[in-house]
Coordinates of C-alpha atoms in Angstrom, one line a residue:
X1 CA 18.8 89.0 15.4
X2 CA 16.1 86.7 17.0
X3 CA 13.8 87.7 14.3
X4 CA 16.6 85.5 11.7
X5 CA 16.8 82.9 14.7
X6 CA 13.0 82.2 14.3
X7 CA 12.7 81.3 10.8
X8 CA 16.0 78.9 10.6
X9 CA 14.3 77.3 13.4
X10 CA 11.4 77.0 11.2
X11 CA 12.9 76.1 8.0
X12 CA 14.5 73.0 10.1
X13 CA 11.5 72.0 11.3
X14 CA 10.4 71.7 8.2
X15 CA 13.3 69.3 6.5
X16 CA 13.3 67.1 10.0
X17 CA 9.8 66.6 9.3
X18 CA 10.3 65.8 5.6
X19 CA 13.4 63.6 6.2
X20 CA 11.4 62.1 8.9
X21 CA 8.4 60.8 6.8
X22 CA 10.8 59.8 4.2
X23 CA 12.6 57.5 6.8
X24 CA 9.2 56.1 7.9
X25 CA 8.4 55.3 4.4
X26 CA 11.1 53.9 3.5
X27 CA 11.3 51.6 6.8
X28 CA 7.5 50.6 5.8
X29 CA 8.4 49.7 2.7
X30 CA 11.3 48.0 3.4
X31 CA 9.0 45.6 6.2
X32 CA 6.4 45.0 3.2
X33 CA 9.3 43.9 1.2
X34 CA 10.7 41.8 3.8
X35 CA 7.3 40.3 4.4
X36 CA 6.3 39.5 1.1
X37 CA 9.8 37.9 0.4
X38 CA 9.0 35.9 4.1
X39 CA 5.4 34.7 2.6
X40 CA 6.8 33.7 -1.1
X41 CA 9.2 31.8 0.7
X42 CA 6.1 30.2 2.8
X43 CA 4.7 29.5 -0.8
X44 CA 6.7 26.3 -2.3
X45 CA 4.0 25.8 -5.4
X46 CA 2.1 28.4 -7.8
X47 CA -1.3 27.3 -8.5
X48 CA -2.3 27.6 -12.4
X49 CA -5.2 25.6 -11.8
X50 CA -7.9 25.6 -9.6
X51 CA -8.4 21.7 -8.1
X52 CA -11.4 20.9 -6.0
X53 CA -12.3 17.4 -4.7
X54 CA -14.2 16.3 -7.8
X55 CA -10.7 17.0 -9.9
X56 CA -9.8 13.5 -10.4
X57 CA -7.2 13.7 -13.2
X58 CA -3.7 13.6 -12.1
X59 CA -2.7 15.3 -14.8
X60 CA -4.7 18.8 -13.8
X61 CA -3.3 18.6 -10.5
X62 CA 0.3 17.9 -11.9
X63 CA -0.5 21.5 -13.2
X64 CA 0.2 22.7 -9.7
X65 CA 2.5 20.3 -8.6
X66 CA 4.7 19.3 -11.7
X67 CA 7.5 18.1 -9.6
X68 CA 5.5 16.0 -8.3
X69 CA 3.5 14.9 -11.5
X70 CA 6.9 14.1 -12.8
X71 CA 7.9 11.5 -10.3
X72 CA 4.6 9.7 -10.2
X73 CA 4.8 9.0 -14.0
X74 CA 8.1 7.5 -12.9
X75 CA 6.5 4.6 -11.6
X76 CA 5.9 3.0 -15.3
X77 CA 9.6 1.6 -14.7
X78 CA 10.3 -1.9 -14.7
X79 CA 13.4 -2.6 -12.6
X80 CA 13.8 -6.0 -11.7
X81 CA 15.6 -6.3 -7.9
X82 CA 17.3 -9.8 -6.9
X83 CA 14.1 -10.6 -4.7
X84 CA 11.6 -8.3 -6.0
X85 CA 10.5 -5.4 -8.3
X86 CA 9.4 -5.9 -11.7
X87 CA 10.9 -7.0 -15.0
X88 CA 9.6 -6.4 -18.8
X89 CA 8.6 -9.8 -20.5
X90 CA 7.0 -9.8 -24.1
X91 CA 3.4 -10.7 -23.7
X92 CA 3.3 -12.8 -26.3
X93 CA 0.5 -10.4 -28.4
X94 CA -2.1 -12.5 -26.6
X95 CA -5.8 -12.6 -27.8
X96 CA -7.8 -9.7 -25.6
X97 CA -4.7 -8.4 -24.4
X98 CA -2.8 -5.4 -25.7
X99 CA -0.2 -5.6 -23.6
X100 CA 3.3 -5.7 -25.3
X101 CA 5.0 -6.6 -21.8
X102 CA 4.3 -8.2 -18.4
X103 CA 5.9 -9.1 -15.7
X104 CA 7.3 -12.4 -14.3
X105 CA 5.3 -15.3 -13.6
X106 CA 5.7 -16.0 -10.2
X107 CA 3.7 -19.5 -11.5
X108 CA 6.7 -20.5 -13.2
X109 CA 9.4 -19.2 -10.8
X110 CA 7.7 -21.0 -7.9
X111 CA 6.1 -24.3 -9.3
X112 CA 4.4 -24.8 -5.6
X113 CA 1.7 -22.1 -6.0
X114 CA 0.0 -23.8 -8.2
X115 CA -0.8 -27.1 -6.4
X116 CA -1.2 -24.6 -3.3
X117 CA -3.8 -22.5 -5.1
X118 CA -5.6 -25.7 -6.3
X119 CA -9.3 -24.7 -8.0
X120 CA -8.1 -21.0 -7.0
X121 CA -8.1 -18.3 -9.7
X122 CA -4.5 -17.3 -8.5
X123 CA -3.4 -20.6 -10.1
X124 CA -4.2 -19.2 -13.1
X125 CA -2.1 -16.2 -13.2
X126 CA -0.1 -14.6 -10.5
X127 CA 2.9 -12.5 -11.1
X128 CA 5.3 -9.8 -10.0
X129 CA 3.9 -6.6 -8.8
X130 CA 4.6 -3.7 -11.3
X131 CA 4.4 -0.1 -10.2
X132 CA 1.4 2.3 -9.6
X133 CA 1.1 2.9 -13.3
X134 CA 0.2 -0.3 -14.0
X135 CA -2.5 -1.5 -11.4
X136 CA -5.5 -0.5 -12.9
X137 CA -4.4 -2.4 -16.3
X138 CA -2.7 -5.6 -14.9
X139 CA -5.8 -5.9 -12.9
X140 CA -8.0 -5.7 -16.6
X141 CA -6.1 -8.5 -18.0
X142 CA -5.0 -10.9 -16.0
X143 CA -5.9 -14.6 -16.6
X144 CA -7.7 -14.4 -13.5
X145 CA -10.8 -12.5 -14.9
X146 CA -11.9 -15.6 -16.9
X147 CA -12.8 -17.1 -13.4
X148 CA -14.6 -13.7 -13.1
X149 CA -13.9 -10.7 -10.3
X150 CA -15.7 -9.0 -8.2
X151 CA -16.2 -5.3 -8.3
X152 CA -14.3 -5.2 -5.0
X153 CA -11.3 -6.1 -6.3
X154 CA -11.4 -2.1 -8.2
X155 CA -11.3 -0.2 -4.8
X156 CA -7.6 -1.2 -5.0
X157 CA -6.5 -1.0 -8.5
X158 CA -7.8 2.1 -9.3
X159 CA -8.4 6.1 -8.1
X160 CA -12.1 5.2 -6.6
X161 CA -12.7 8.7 -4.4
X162 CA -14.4 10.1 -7.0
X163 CA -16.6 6.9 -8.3
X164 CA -17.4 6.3 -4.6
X165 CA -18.3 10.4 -4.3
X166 CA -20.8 10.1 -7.8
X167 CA -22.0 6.8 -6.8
X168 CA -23.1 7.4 -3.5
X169 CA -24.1 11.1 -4.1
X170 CA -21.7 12.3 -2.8
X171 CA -21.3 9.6 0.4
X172 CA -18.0 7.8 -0.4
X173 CA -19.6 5.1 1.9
X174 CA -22.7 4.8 0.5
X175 CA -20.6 4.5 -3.1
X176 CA -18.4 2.0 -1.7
X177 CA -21.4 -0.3 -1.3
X178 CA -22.5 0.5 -4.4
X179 CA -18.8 -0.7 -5.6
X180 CA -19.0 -3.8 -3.9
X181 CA -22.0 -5.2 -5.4
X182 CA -20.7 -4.7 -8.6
X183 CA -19.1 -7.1 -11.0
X184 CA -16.0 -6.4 -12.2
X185 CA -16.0 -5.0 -15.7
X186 CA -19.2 -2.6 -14.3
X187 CA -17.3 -1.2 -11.5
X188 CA -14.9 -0.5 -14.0
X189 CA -17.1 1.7 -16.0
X190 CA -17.3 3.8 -12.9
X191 CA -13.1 4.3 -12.9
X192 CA -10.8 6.4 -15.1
X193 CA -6.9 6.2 -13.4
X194 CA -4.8 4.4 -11.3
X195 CA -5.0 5.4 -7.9
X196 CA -4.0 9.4 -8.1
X197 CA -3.3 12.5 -6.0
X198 CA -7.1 12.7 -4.8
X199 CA -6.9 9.4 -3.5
X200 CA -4.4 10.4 -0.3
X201 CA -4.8 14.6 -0.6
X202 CA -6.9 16.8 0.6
X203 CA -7.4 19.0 -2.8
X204 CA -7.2 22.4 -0.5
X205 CA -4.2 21.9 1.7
X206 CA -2.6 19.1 0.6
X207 CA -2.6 17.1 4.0
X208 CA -2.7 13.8 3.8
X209 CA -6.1 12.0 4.2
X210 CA -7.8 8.4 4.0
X211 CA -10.3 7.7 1.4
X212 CA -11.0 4.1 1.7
X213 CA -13.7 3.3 3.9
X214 CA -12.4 0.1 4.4
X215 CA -9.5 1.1 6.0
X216 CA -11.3 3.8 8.1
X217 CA -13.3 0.9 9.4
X218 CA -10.3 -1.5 9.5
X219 CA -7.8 1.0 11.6
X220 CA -10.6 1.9 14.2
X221 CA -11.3 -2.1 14.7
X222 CA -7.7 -2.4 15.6
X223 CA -7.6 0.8 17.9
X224 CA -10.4 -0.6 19.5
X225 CA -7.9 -3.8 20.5
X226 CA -5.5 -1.3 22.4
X227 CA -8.3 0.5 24.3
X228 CA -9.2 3.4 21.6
X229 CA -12.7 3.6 21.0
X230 CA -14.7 5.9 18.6
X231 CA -11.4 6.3 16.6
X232 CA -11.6 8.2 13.1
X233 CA -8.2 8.1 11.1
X234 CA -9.1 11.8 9.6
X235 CA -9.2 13.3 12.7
X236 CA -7.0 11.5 15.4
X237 CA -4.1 10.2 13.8
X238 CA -0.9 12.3 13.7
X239 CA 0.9 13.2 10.4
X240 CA 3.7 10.4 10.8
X241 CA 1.0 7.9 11.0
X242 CA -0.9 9.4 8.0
X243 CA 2.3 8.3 6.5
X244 CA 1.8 5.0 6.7
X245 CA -2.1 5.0 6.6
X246 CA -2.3 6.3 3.3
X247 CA -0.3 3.4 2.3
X248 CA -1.9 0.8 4.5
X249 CA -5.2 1.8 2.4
X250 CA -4.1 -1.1 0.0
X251 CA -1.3 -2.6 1.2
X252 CA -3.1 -5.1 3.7
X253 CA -4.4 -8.2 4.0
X254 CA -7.9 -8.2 3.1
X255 CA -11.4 -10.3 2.2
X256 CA -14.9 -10.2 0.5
X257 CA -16.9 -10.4 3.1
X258 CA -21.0 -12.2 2.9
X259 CA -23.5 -11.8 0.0
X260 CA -21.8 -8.5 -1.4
X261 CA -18.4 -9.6 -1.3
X262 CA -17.9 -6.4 1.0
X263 CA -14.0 -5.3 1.3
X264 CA -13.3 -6.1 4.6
X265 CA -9.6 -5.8 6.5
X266 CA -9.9 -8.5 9.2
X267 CA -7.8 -6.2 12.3
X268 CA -10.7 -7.0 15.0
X269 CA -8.3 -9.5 16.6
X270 CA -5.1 -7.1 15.7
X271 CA -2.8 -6.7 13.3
X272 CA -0.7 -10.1 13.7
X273 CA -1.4 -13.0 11.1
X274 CA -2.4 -15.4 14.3
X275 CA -4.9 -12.4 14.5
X276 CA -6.4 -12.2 11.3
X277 CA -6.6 -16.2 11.3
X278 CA -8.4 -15.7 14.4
X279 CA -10.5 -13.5 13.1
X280 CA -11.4 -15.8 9.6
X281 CA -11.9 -18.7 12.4
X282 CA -14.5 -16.9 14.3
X283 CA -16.4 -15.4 11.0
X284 CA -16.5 -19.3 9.5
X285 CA -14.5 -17.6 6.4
X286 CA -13.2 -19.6 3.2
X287 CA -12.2 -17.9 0.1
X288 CA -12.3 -21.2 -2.0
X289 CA -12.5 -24.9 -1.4
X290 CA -9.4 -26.3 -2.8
X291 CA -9.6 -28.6 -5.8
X292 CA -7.3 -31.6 -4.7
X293 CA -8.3 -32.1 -0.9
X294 CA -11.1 -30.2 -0.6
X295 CA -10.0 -28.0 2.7
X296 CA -11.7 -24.7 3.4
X297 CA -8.8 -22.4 2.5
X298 CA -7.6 -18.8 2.6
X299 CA -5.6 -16.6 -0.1
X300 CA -3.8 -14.3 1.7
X301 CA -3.3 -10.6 0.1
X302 CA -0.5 -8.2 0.2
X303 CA 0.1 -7.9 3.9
X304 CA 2.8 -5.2 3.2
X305 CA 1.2 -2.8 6.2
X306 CA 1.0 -5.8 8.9
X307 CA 4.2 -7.0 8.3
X308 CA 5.8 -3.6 8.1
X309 CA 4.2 -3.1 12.0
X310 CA 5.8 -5.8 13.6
X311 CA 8.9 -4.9 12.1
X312 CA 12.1 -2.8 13.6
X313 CA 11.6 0.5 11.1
X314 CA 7.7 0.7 12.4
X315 CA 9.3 0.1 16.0
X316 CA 11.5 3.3 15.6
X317 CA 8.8 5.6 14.1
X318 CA 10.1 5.3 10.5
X319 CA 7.1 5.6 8.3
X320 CA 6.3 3.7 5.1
X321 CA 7.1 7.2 3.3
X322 CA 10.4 7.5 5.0
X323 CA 11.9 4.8 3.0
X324 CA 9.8 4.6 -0.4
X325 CA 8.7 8.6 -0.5
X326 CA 11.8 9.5 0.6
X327 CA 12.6 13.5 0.5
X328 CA 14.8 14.7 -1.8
X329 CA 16.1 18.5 -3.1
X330 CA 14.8 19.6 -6.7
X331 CA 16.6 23.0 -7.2
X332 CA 16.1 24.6 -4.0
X333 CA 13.1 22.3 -3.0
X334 CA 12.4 19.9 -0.7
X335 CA 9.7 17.3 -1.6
X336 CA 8.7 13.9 -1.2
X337 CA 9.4 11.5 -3.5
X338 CA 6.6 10.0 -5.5
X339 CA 8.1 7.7 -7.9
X340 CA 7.5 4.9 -5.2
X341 CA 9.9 2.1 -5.4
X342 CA 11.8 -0.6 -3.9
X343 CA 14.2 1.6 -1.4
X344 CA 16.9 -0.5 -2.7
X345 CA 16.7 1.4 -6.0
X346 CA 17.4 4.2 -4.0
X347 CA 19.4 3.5 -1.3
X348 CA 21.4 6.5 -0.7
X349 CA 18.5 8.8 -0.2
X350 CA 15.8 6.0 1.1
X351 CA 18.3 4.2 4.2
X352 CA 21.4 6.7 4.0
X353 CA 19.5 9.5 6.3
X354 CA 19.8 7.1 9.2
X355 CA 22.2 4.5 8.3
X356 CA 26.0 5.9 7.6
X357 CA 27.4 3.0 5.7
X358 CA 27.7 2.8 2.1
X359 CA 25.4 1.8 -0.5
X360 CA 26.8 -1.2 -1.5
X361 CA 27.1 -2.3 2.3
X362 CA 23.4 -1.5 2.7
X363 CA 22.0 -4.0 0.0
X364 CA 24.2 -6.7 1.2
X365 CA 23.0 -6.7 4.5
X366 CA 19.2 -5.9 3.0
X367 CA 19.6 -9.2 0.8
X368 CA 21.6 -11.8 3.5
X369 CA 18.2 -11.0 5.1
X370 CA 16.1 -11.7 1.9
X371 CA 18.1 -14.6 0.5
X372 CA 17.6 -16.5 4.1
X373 CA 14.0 -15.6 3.7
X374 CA 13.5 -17.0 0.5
X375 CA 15.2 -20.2 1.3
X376 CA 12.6 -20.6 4.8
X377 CA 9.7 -20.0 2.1
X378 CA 10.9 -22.8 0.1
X379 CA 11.0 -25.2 2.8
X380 CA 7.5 -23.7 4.3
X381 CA 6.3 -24.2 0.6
X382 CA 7.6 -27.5 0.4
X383 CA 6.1 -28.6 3.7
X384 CA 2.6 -27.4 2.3
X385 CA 2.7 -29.8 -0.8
X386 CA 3.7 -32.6 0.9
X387 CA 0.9 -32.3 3.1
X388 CA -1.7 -31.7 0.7
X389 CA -0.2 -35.0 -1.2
X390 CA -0.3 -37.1 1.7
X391 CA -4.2 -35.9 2.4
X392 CA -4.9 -37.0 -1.2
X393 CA -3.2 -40.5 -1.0
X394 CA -4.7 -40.7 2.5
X395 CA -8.3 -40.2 0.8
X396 CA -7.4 -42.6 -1.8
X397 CA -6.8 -45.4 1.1
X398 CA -9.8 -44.7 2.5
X399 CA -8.4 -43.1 5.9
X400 CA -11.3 -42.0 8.3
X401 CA -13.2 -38.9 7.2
X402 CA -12.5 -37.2 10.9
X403 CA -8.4 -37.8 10.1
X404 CA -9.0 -35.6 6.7
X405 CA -10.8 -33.0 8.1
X406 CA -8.4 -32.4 11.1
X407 CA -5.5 -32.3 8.4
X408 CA -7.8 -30.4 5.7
X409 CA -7.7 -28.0 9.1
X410 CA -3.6 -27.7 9.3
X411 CA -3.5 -27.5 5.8
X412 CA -5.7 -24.1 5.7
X413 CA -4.0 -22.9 8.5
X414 CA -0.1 -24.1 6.9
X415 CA -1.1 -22.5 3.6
X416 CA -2.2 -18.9 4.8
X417 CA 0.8 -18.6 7.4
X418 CA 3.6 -19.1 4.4
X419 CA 1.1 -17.5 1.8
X420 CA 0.7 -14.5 4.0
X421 CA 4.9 -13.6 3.7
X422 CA 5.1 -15.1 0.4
X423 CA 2.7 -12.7 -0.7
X424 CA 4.0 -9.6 0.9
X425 CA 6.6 -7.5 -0.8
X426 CA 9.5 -6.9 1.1
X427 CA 11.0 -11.1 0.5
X428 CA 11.0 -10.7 4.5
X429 CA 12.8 -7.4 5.0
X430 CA 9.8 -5.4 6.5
X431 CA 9.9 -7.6 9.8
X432 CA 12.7 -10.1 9.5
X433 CA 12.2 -12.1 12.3
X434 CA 8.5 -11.8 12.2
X435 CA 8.0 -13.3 9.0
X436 CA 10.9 -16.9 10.0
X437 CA 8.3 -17.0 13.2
X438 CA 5.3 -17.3 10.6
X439 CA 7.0 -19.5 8.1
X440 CA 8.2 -21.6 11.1
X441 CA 4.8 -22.0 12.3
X442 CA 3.6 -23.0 8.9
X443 CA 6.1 -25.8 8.3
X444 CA 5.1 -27.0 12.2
X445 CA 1.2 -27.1 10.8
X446 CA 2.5 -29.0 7.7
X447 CA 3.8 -31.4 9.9
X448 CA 1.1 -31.6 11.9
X449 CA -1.3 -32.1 9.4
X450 CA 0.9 -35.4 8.0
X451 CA 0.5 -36.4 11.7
X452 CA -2.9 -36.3 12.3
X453 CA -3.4 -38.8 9.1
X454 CA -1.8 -41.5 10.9

């Protein structure tokens, strides 16, 4: 009897152990399954391609990120907004140009520019911004090359990382001299797309980086203003303010600096526009002479970034990608949006997130804003002429030569204060109040300048 006892006792042994290793086995297998499903999840692309930073074709790395790709060929649009955006006109089939559209003239749409921009390549040709896809080419064939551009003007209208990497051997700096020096239609050699995926990601990871030396140079100058020395933009900034760095990259107010017409962002004084005049006062700067009076002036740029952080959105930590990136679901995906636009094309997703009202509401209070802009720029613009009309009549009467030069003075000063928010491309959204202190400022210099001729 305990002989029988024994070998059950063995035989059950046995099948625990069995149905024990099978239990562990399947548990293991179950946590490898778990964990692999855990890590695809992690994974939200499926490389095809390898990309490396000398992959410079947006194309290979839409490869990888097709969504992605998809949106940023987007940007060829042409959709006209009521103060902005961009609108197909025939070109006209002009000599030299193979261009079947183009945008507005802002010439024709605002007859002041061109007395403004007297002797100024701008007063040849100036029109509406079109979208990514078109920088590089606009820049090729505006009227303005026949004055003849400098190289410089490519580090903006084109992807440049990898010219400035072959160039300088690898040194983006060292290639962004080399870019500098250059004329236009040489530095154009050096350039294949408009700016591209290389230009604000790190090829690897995907984080967000800046490639533009100036900038780099430009952001650390202004740190430097609030106390932060030694400040690089790769390493210190956070990834909300990449957000708006890689952005800010182009969409500043810049200037061709000596000799070698260096790219130069003019943030030693801070990021204001009383700042960057301060800063063109102390550096003796002048970007032309102007034809009629012959005051030392300045063309302002596309201050988009400036404007944008004096403004209420920068003040609550919304980045420029917040409102013209703006995430949206592809399927089950979440990315950002690269066919970058006005936000008023997309209003639900670009302002909706924060502000519950509905779209409709949300342009109308966007363009009460705009349309009482665009009324102050008129009057500022106005202001401008009149001066510049009463230096020449003054010149013409023989009025002292120190009463023209103190008016030549407030009309350089006038002219880059209303050109500086005419320029930028929100029609006064990005910092409303901001940009009726500037324009009020310029119409005080007009006046000033009509004074002093007395």
């Amino acid at each position: 009897m305990k002989k029988q006892t024994g070998q059950i006792s063995v035989s059950t042994l046995l099948l625990v152990a069995v149905l024990s290793a099978g239990i562990c086995f399947g548990v293991v297998a179950l946590l490898t399954n778990i964990f692999e499903r855990k890590q695809e999840a992690r994974t939200t692309i499926m490389r095809v391609v390898e990309i490396d930073d000398n992959t410079t074709d947006p194309a290979v790395w839409g490869k990888n990120f097709p969504l992605q790709y998809d949106d940023y060929l987007k940007t060829a649009d042409m959709v006209q907004t009521t103060y902005g955006g961009s609108e197909a006109i025939p070109n006209g089939h002009k000599e030299g140009d193979p261009r079947d559209i183009v945008s507005r003239s802002k010439l024709e749409m605002i007859p002041q520019l061109k007395q403004m921009w007297a002797g100024y390549g701008f007063s040849k040709d100036y029109r509406e911004k079109r979208g990514h896809a078109y920088m590089l080419t606009d820049q090729l064939y505006t009227e303005r090359q026949k004055v003849g551009q400098p190289g410089t003007c490519i580090h903006c209208h084109a992807s440049t990382y990898g010219a400035m990497k072959e160039l300088g051997d690898g040194d983006i700096l060292a290639g962004f001299e080399k870019l500098n020096t250059m004329p236009y239609m040489e530095a154009k050699e050096h350039v294949t797309h408009p700016v591209a995926c290389i230009d604000c990601h790190e090829p690897d990871t995907m984080a967000l980086r800046i490639t533009r030396p100036a900038f780099m140079e430009g952001i650390a100058d202004y740190k430097a203003t609030q106390g932060i020395e030694d400040y690089d933009v790769n390493r210190d900034a956070t990834r909300q303010e990449m957000r708006s760095y890689v952005c800010g990259q182009c969409h500043v107010e810049y200037y061709f600096k000596g000799d070698k017409k260096r790219l130069t962002y003019p943030w030693t004084e801070g990021l204001t526009v009383d700042a960057a005049y301060e800063h063109f006062e102390k550096e003796n700067f002048k970007d032309w002479t102007h034809a009629e009076t012959g005051a030392p002036m300045l063309k302002a740029q596309h201050p988009e970034f400036e404007l944008w952080s004096q403004g209420i959105h920068s003040r609550a930590g919304v980045s420029c990608a917040d409102c013209h990136m703006a995430y949206k679901r592809v399927g089950a995906m979440k990315i950002s949006d690269h066919h970058i636009r006005s936000p008023l094309l997309n209003v639900n997703t670009a302002c909706g997130t924060c502000h519950k009202s509905d779209d409709q509401e949300l342009i109308a209070r966007t363009e009460i804003i705009q349309s009482r802009h665009q009324k102050l720029v008129k009057v500022a613009l106005n202001s401008v002429i009149d001066l510049i009309n009463d230096i020449n009549a003054a010149k013409a009467n023989g009025v002292s030569e120190e009463k023209i030069k103190e008016a030549q003075q407030w009309q350089r000063k006038a002219t880059f204060y209303v050109d500086y928010v005419e320029a930028e491309n929100s029609s006064g959204f990005h910092a409303g109040q901001e940009a009726a202190r500037i324009l009020g400022e310029s119409i005080d210099y007009s006046r000033k300048g009509q004074n002093a001729l007395r």
